[in-house]
PDB file of C-alpha atoms in Angstrom:
ATOM      1  CA  UNK A1104      -3.433 -10.491  17.503  1.00 53.00           C
ATOM      2  CA  UNK A1105      -5.005 -11.591  14.230  1.00 56.00           C
ATOM      3  CA  UNK A1106      -7.077  -9.460  11.918  1.00 76.00           C
ATOM      4  CA  UNK A1107     -10.818  -9.812  12.604  1.00 89.00           C
ATOM      5  CA  UNK A1108     -11.390 -11.353   9.170  1.00 89.00           C
ATOM      6  CA  UNK A1109      -8.027 -13.162   8.879  1.00 80.00           C
ATOM      7  CA  UNK A1110      -8.067 -16.140   6.522  1.00 79.00           C
ATOM      8  CA  UNK A1111     -11.793 -15.826   5.934  1.00 88.00           C
ATOM      9  CA  UNK A1112     -12.553 -16.996   2.421  1.00 90.00           C
ATOM     10  CA  UNK A1113     -16.349 -16.722   2.673  1.00 94.00           C
ATOM     11  CA  UNK A1114     -17.167 -13.052   3.279  1.00 95.00           C
ATOM     12  CA  UNK A1115     -17.659 -11.098   0.047  1.00 96.00           C
ATOM     13  CA  UNK A1116     -19.404  -7.978   1.379  1.00 97.00           C
ATOM     14  CA  UNK A1117     -19.112  -6.186   4.704  1.00 97.00           C
ATOM     15  CA  UNK A1118     -21.743  -3.630   5.743  1.00 98.00           C
ATOM     16  CA  UNK A1119     -20.593  -1.279   8.506  1.00 98.00           C
ATOM     17  CA  UNK A1120     -23.271   0.420  10.647  1.00 98.00           C
ATOM     18  CA  UNK A1121     -23.022   4.008  11.890  1.00 97.00           C
ATOM     19  CA  UNK A1122     -22.318   2.709  15.417  1.00 97.00           C
ATOM     20  CA  UNK A1123     -18.798   1.469  14.507  1.00 97.00           C
ATOM     21  CA  UNK A1124     -16.280   4.027  15.742  1.00 95.00           C
ATOM     22  CA  UNK A1125     -13.046   2.145  15.188  1.00 94.00           C
ATOM     23  CA  UNK A1126     -11.743  -0.378  12.693  1.00 94.00           C
ATOM     24  CA  UNK A1127      -8.161  -1.270  13.353  1.00 93.00           C
ATOM     25  CA  UNK A1128      -5.700  -1.225  10.475  1.00 93.00           C
ATOM     26  CA  UNK A1129      -5.500  -4.629   8.837  1.00 93.00           C
ATOM     27  CA  UNK A1130      -8.868  -5.808  10.171  1.00 94.00           C
ATOM     28  CA  UNK A1131      -9.792  -7.106   6.708  1.00 95.00           C
ATOM     29  CA  UNK A1132      -6.345  -8.439   5.752  1.00 92.00           C
ATOM     30  CA  UNK A1133      -6.748 -12.019   4.651  1.00 86.00           C
ATOM     31  CA  UNK A1134     -10.409 -11.710   3.667  1.00 93.00           C
ATOM     32  CA  UNK A1135      -9.354 -12.863   0.221  1.00 92.00           C
ATOM     33  CA  UNK A1136     -12.844 -12.905  -1.322  1.00 95.00           C
ATOM     34  CA  UNK A1137     -13.931  -9.518   0.001  1.00 96.00           C
ATOM     35  CA  UNK A1138     -15.348  -7.552  -2.942  1.00 96.00           C
ATOM     36  CA  UNK A1139     -16.973  -4.566  -1.270  1.00 97.00           C
ATOM     37  CA  UNK A1140     -17.194  -2.620   1.957  1.00 97.00           C
ATOM     38  CA  UNK A1141     -20.194  -0.357   2.474  1.00 98.00           C
ATOM     39  CA  UNK A1142     -20.682   2.140   5.284  1.00 98.00           C
ATOM     40  CA  UNK A1143     -23.933   3.530   6.648  1.00 97.00           C
ATOM     41  CA  UNK A1144     -24.292   7.079   5.326  1.00 96.00           C
ATOM     42  CA  UNK A1145     -24.822   8.371   8.886  1.00 96.00           C
ATOM     43  CA  UNK A1146     -21.372   7.196  10.008  1.00 96.00           C
ATOM     44  CA  UNK A1147     -19.150   9.974  11.264  1.00 95.00           C
ATOM     45  CA  UNK A1148     -16.161   7.636  11.461  1.00 96.00           C
ATOM     46  CA  UNK A1149     -15.835   6.014   8.033  1.00 97.00           C
ATOM     47  CA  UNK A1150     -17.014   6.300   4.456  1.00 96.00           C
ATOM     48  CA  UNK A1151     -17.016   3.997   1.483  1.00 97.00           C
ATOM     49  CA  UNK A1152     -16.507   4.935  -2.136  1.00 96.00           C
ATOM     50  CA  UNK A1153     -16.717   2.245  -4.837  1.00 95.00           C
ATOM     51  CA  UNK A1154     -16.386  -0.405  -2.115  1.00 96.00           C
ATOM     52  CA  UNK A1155     -13.159   1.100  -0.702  1.00 98.00           C
ATOM     53  CA  UNK A1156     -13.019   2.129   2.956  1.00 97.00           C
ATOM     54  CA  UNK A1157     -11.720   5.587   3.959  1.00 97.00           C
ATOM     55  CA  UNK A1158     -11.577   7.754   7.039  1.00 93.00           C
ATOM     56  CA  UNK A1159     -14.180  10.538   6.568  1.00 88.00           C
ATOM     57  CA  UNK A1160     -11.586  13.287   6.172  1.00 88.00           C
ATOM     58  CA  UNK A1161     -10.478  11.369   3.051  1.00 87.00           C
ATOM     59  CA  UNK A1162      -6.820  11.736   3.951  1.00 95.00           C
ATOM     60  CA  UNK A1163      -6.409   8.045   4.871  1.00 97.00           C
ATOM     61  CA  UNK A1164      -7.225   5.007   2.730  1.00 98.00           C
ATOM     62  CA  UNK A1165      -8.108   2.241   5.191  1.00 97.00           C
ATOM     63  CA  UNK A1166      -9.002  -0.853   3.121  1.00 97.00           C
ATOM     64  CA  UNK A1167      -9.202  -1.828  -0.524  1.00 98.00           C
ATOM     65  CA  UNK A1168     -11.228  -5.062  -0.926  1.00 97.00           C
ATOM     66  CA  UNK A1169      -8.841  -7.854  -1.919  1.00 95.00           C
ATOM     67  CA  UNK A1170     -11.188  -9.501  -4.408  1.00 95.00           C
ATOM     68  CA  UNK A1171     -12.370  -6.442  -6.293  1.00 94.00           C
ATOM     69  CA  UNK A1172     -12.870  -7.119 -10.021  1.00 91.00           C
ATOM     70  CA  UNK A1173     -10.752  -4.102 -11.008  1.00 95.00           C
ATOM     71  CA  UNK A1174      -7.306  -4.633 -12.512  1.00 96.00           C
ATOM     72  CA  UNK A1175      -6.243  -1.054 -11.797  1.00 97.00           C
ATOM     73  CA  UNK A1176      -7.050   1.564  -9.193  1.00 98.00           C
ATOM     74  CA  UNK A1177      -6.285   5.267  -8.920  1.00 98.00           C
ATOM     75  CA  UNK A1178      -5.951   6.322  -5.312  1.00 98.00           C
ATOM     76  CA  UNK A1179      -7.897   9.594  -5.019  1.00 97.00           C
ATOM     77  CA  UNK A1180      -6.006  12.867  -4.785  1.00 97.00           C
ATOM     78  CA  UNK A1181      -6.000  14.113  -1.201  1.00 97.00           C
ATOM     79  CA  UNK A1182      -5.080  10.734   0.293  1.00 98.00           C
ATOM     80  CA  UNK A1183      -1.968  11.240   2.415  1.00 98.00           C
ATOM     81  CA  UNK A1184      -1.724   7.870   4.180  1.00 98.00           C
ATOM     82  CA  UNK A1185      -2.208   4.283   3.045  1.00 98.00           C
ATOM     83  CA  UNK A1186      -3.006   2.261   6.171  1.00 97.00           C
ATOM     84  CA  UNK A1187      -1.241  -0.911   7.231  1.00 96.00           C
ATOM     85  CA  UNK A1188      -2.398  -3.880   5.120  1.00 96.00           C
ATOM     86  CA  UNK A1189      -4.819  -1.635   3.207  1.00 97.00           C
ATOM     87  CA  UNK A1190      -4.215  -3.461  -0.096  1.00 97.00           C
ATOM     88  CA  UNK A1191      -3.168  -6.846   1.369  1.00 95.00           C
ATOM     89  CA  UNK A1192      -3.800  -9.734  -1.056  1.00 95.00           C
ATOM     90  CA  UNK A1193      -5.268  -7.414  -3.688  1.00 96.00           C
ATOM     91  CA  UNK A1194      -5.428  -8.733  -7.237  1.00 95.00           C
ATOM     92  CA  UNK A1195      -4.636  -5.323  -8.744  1.00 97.00           C
ATOM     93  CA  UNK A1196      -2.091  -5.156 -11.563  1.00 96.00           C
ATOM     94  CA  UNK A1197      -1.723  -1.393 -11.496  1.00 96.00           C
ATOM     95  CA  UNK A1198      -2.103   1.352  -8.889  1.00 97.00           C
ATOM     96  CA  UNK A1199      -1.828   5.067  -9.554  1.00 97.00           C
ATOM     97  CA  UNK A1200      -0.603   7.031  -6.553  1.00 98.00           C
ATOM     98  CA  UNK A1201      -1.715  10.630  -5.931  1.00 98.00           C
ATOM     99  CA  UNK A1202       0.722  13.518  -5.612  1.00 97.00           C
ATOM    100  CA  UNK A1203      -0.716  14.081  -2.120  1.00 98.00           C
ATOM    101  CA  UNK A1204       0.601  10.735  -0.781  1.00 98.00           C
ATOM    102  CA  UNK A1205       3.015  11.118   2.143  1.00 98.00           C
ATOM    103  CA  UNK A1206       3.084   7.810   4.040  1.00 98.00           C
ATOM    104  CA  UNK A1207       2.774   4.108   3.259  1.00 98.00           C
ATOM    105  CA  UNK A1208       2.238   2.142   6.467  1.00 97.00           C
ATOM    106  CA  UNK A1209       3.635  -1.301   7.306  1.00 96.00           C
ATOM    107  CA  UNK A1210       2.650  -4.148   4.962  1.00 96.00           C
ATOM    108  CA  UNK A1211       0.246  -1.871   3.065  1.00 97.00           C
ATOM    109  CA  UNK A1212       0.676  -3.868  -0.168  1.00 97.00           C
ATOM    110  CA  UNK A1213       1.502  -7.254   1.373  1.00 96.00           C
ATOM    111  CA  UNK A1214       1.085 -10.179  -1.054  1.00 96.00           C
ATOM    112  CA  UNK A1215      -0.151  -8.098  -4.008  1.00 96.00           C
ATOM    113  CA  UNK A1216       1.061 -10.783  -6.401  1.00 95.00           C
ATOM    114  CA  UNK A1217      -0.053  -9.098  -9.643  1.00 97.00           C
ATOM    115  CA  UNK A1218       1.494  -5.677  -9.018  1.00 97.00           C
ATOM    116  CA  UNK A1219       4.447  -5.150 -11.377  1.00 97.00           C
ATOM    117  CA  UNK A1220       5.376  -1.474 -11.099  1.00 96.00           C
ATOM    118  CA  UNK A1221       5.065   1.297  -8.519  1.00 97.00           C
ATOM    119  CA  UNK A1222       5.649   4.995  -9.227  1.00 98.00           C
ATOM    120  CA  UNK A1223       5.676   7.016  -6.018  1.00 98.00           C
ATOM    121  CA  UNK A1224       5.258  10.808  -5.847  1.00 98.00           C
ATOM    122  CA  UNK A1225       7.950  13.343  -5.008  1.00 97.00           C
ATOM    123  CA  UNK A1226       6.543  14.126  -1.550  1.00 97.00           C
ATOM    124  CA  UNK A1227       6.496  10.545  -0.222  1.00 98.00           C
ATOM    125  CA  UNK A1228       8.196  10.676   3.183  1.00 97.00           C
ATOM    126  CA  UNK A1229       7.616   7.198   4.658  1.00 97.00           C
ATOM    127  CA  UNK A1230       7.853   3.782   3.051  1.00 96.00           C
ATOM    128  CA  UNK A1231       7.346   1.602   6.114  1.00 94.00           C
ATOM    129  CA  UNK A1232       8.792  -1.784   6.955  1.00 89.00           C
ATOM    130  CA  UNK A1233       7.538  -4.562   4.640  1.00 94.00           C
ATOM    131  CA  UNK A1234       5.323  -2.162   2.650  1.00 96.00           C
ATOM    132  CA  UNK A1235       5.629  -4.332  -0.468  1.00 96.00           C
ATOM    133  CA  UNK A1236       6.358  -7.687   1.194  1.00 95.00           C
ATOM    134  CA  UNK A1237       5.410 -10.680  -0.928  1.00 95.00           C
ATOM    135  CA  UNK A1238       4.749  -8.672  -4.101  1.00 97.00           C
ATOM    136  CA  UNK A1239       6.430 -11.366  -6.160  1.00 97.00           C
ATOM    137  CA  UNK A1240       5.769  -9.752  -9.560  1.00 97.00           C
ATOM    138  CA  UNK A1241       6.941  -6.270  -8.522  1.00 97.00           C
ATOM    139  CA  UNK A1242       9.921  -5.451 -10.729  1.00 97.00           C
ATOM    140  CA  UNK A1243       9.988  -1.655 -10.614  1.00 96.00           C
ATOM    141  CA  UNK A1244       9.741   0.890  -7.811  1.00 97.00           C
ATOM    142  CA  UNK A1245      10.314   4.448  -8.934  1.00 97.00           C
ATOM    143  CA  UNK A1246      10.490   7.611  -6.850  1.00 98.00           C
ATOM    144  CA  UNK A1247       9.665  10.913  -8.567  1.00 97.00           C
ATOM    145  CA  UNK A1248      12.495  13.417  -8.947  1.00 95.00           C
ATOM    146  CA  UNK A1249      12.899  15.965  -6.180  1.00 95.00           C
ATOM    147  CA  UNK A1250      12.116  13.711  -3.218  1.00 97.00           C
ATOM    148  CA  UNK A1251      14.090  14.807  -0.165  1.00 96.00           C
ATOM    149  CA  UNK A1252      14.095  11.401   1.557  1.00 97.00           C
ATOM    150  CA  UNK A1253      14.251   8.739  -1.175  1.00 98.00           C
ATOM    151  CA  UNK A1254      15.509   8.158  -4.690  1.00 97.00           C
ATOM    152  CA  UNK A1255      15.413   5.206  -7.053  1.00 97.00           C
ATOM    153  CA  UNK A1256      18.176   3.896  -9.273  1.00 97.00           C
ATOM    154  CA  UNK A1257      17.354   1.083 -11.686  1.00 96.00           C
ATOM    155  CA  UNK A1258      14.062   0.545  -9.792  1.00 96.00           C
ATOM    156  CA  UNK A1259      15.801   0.054  -6.436  1.00 97.00           C
ATOM    157  CA  UNK A1260      14.949   2.494  -3.622  1.00 97.00           C
ATOM    158  CA  UNK A1261      17.699   4.252  -1.663  1.00 97.00           C
ATOM    159  CA  UNK A1262      17.806   7.086   0.829  1.00 97.00           C
ATOM    160  CA  UNK A1263      18.234  10.410  -0.974  1.00 97.00           C
ATOM    161  CA  UNK A1264      21.935  10.484  -0.011  1.00 98.00           C
ATOM    162  CA  UNK A1265      22.286   6.888  -1.312  1.00 98.00           C
ATOM    163  CA  UNK A1266      23.806   5.712   1.965  1.00 98.00           C
ATOM    164  CA  UNK A1267      20.895   3.341   2.702  1.00 97.00           C
ATOM    165  CA  UNK A1268      19.450   0.664   0.445  1.00 97.00           C
ATOM    166  CA  UNK A1269      15.775   0.810   1.403  1.00 96.00           C
ATOM    167  CA  UNK A1270      13.898  -1.529  -0.919  1.00 96.00           C
ATOM    168  CA  UNK A1271      14.794  -4.034  -3.615  1.00 96.00           C
ATOM    169  CA  UNK A1272      11.695  -5.213  -5.548  1.00 96.00           C
ATOM    170  CA  UNK A1273      10.738  -8.883  -4.992  1.00 94.00           C
ATOM    171  CA  UNK A1274      10.132  -9.486  -8.691  1.00 95.00           C
ATOM    172  CA  UNK A1275      13.432  -8.205 -10.114  1.00 95.00           C
ATOM    173  CA  UNK A1276      14.911 -10.997 -12.174  1.00 94.00           C
ATOM    174  CA  UNK A1277      18.621 -10.156 -12.247  1.00 94.00           C
ATOM    175  CA  UNK A1278      20.691 -13.011 -10.852  1.00 95.00           C
ATOM    176  CA  UNK A1279      23.415 -10.690  -9.564  1.00 97.00           C
ATOM    177  CA  UNK A1280      23.046  -7.348  -7.826  1.00 97.00           C
ATOM    178  CA  UNK A1281      26.031  -5.276  -6.860  1.00 97.00           C
ATOM    179  CA  UNK A1282      25.384  -2.942  -3.959  1.00 97.00           C
ATOM    180  CA  UNK A1283      26.704   0.465  -5.049  1.00 97.00           C
ATOM    181  CA  UNK A1284      29.771   1.956  -3.408  1.00 97.00           C
ATOM    182  CA  UNK A1285      28.749   4.471  -0.773  1.00 98.00           C
ATOM    183  CA  UNK A1286      25.874   2.413   0.637  1.00 98.00           C
ATOM    184  CA  UNK A1287      26.458   2.067   4.375  1.00 98.00           C
ATOM    185  CA  UNK A1288      23.234   0.368   5.501  1.00 98.00           C
ATOM    186  CA  UNK A1289      20.997  -2.263   3.942  1.00 97.00           C
ATOM    187  CA  UNK A1290      17.649  -1.890   5.676  1.00 92.00           C
ATOM    188  CA  UNK A1291      15.583  -4.716   7.072  1.00 78.00           C
TER     189      UNK A1291
END
């Protein structure tokens, strides 16, 4: 099933009425000229802050508009989950992640071509399949010290025990990479 706004290059603003109870993850993925999402203030299901769509509890970031003018964005403290395709096709160069972040859902940063570096907090527990797929400029992914599930070595993400190679950044420019001894699994 395709996203409701998939491949739409016309829509720049979406206004969501209070009657909308559900917006599936990735509904706006591919709306490459989307600059702003606004939500009726009487909505009990969603809220918008600076054009970004959140669940009202503010623990889940649902959608960042792909064509926002900003070059950088600080995800608000308190956000625990970044939804699937939340930042898909974003033009951001820099994203600051909150210490509260726990989970990055599938394809959350798909095709974020300008993103060069990611520094994830110590409590991150899930970096889902294809989270940074197509981020062709991404050269560095760093995990804060003390994470119980992941670690990073030379900007490559491994399981904390270094038995699994989890994520190699798309934009790394080395022509040769030697998988370290002790790695047993290279993840999909």
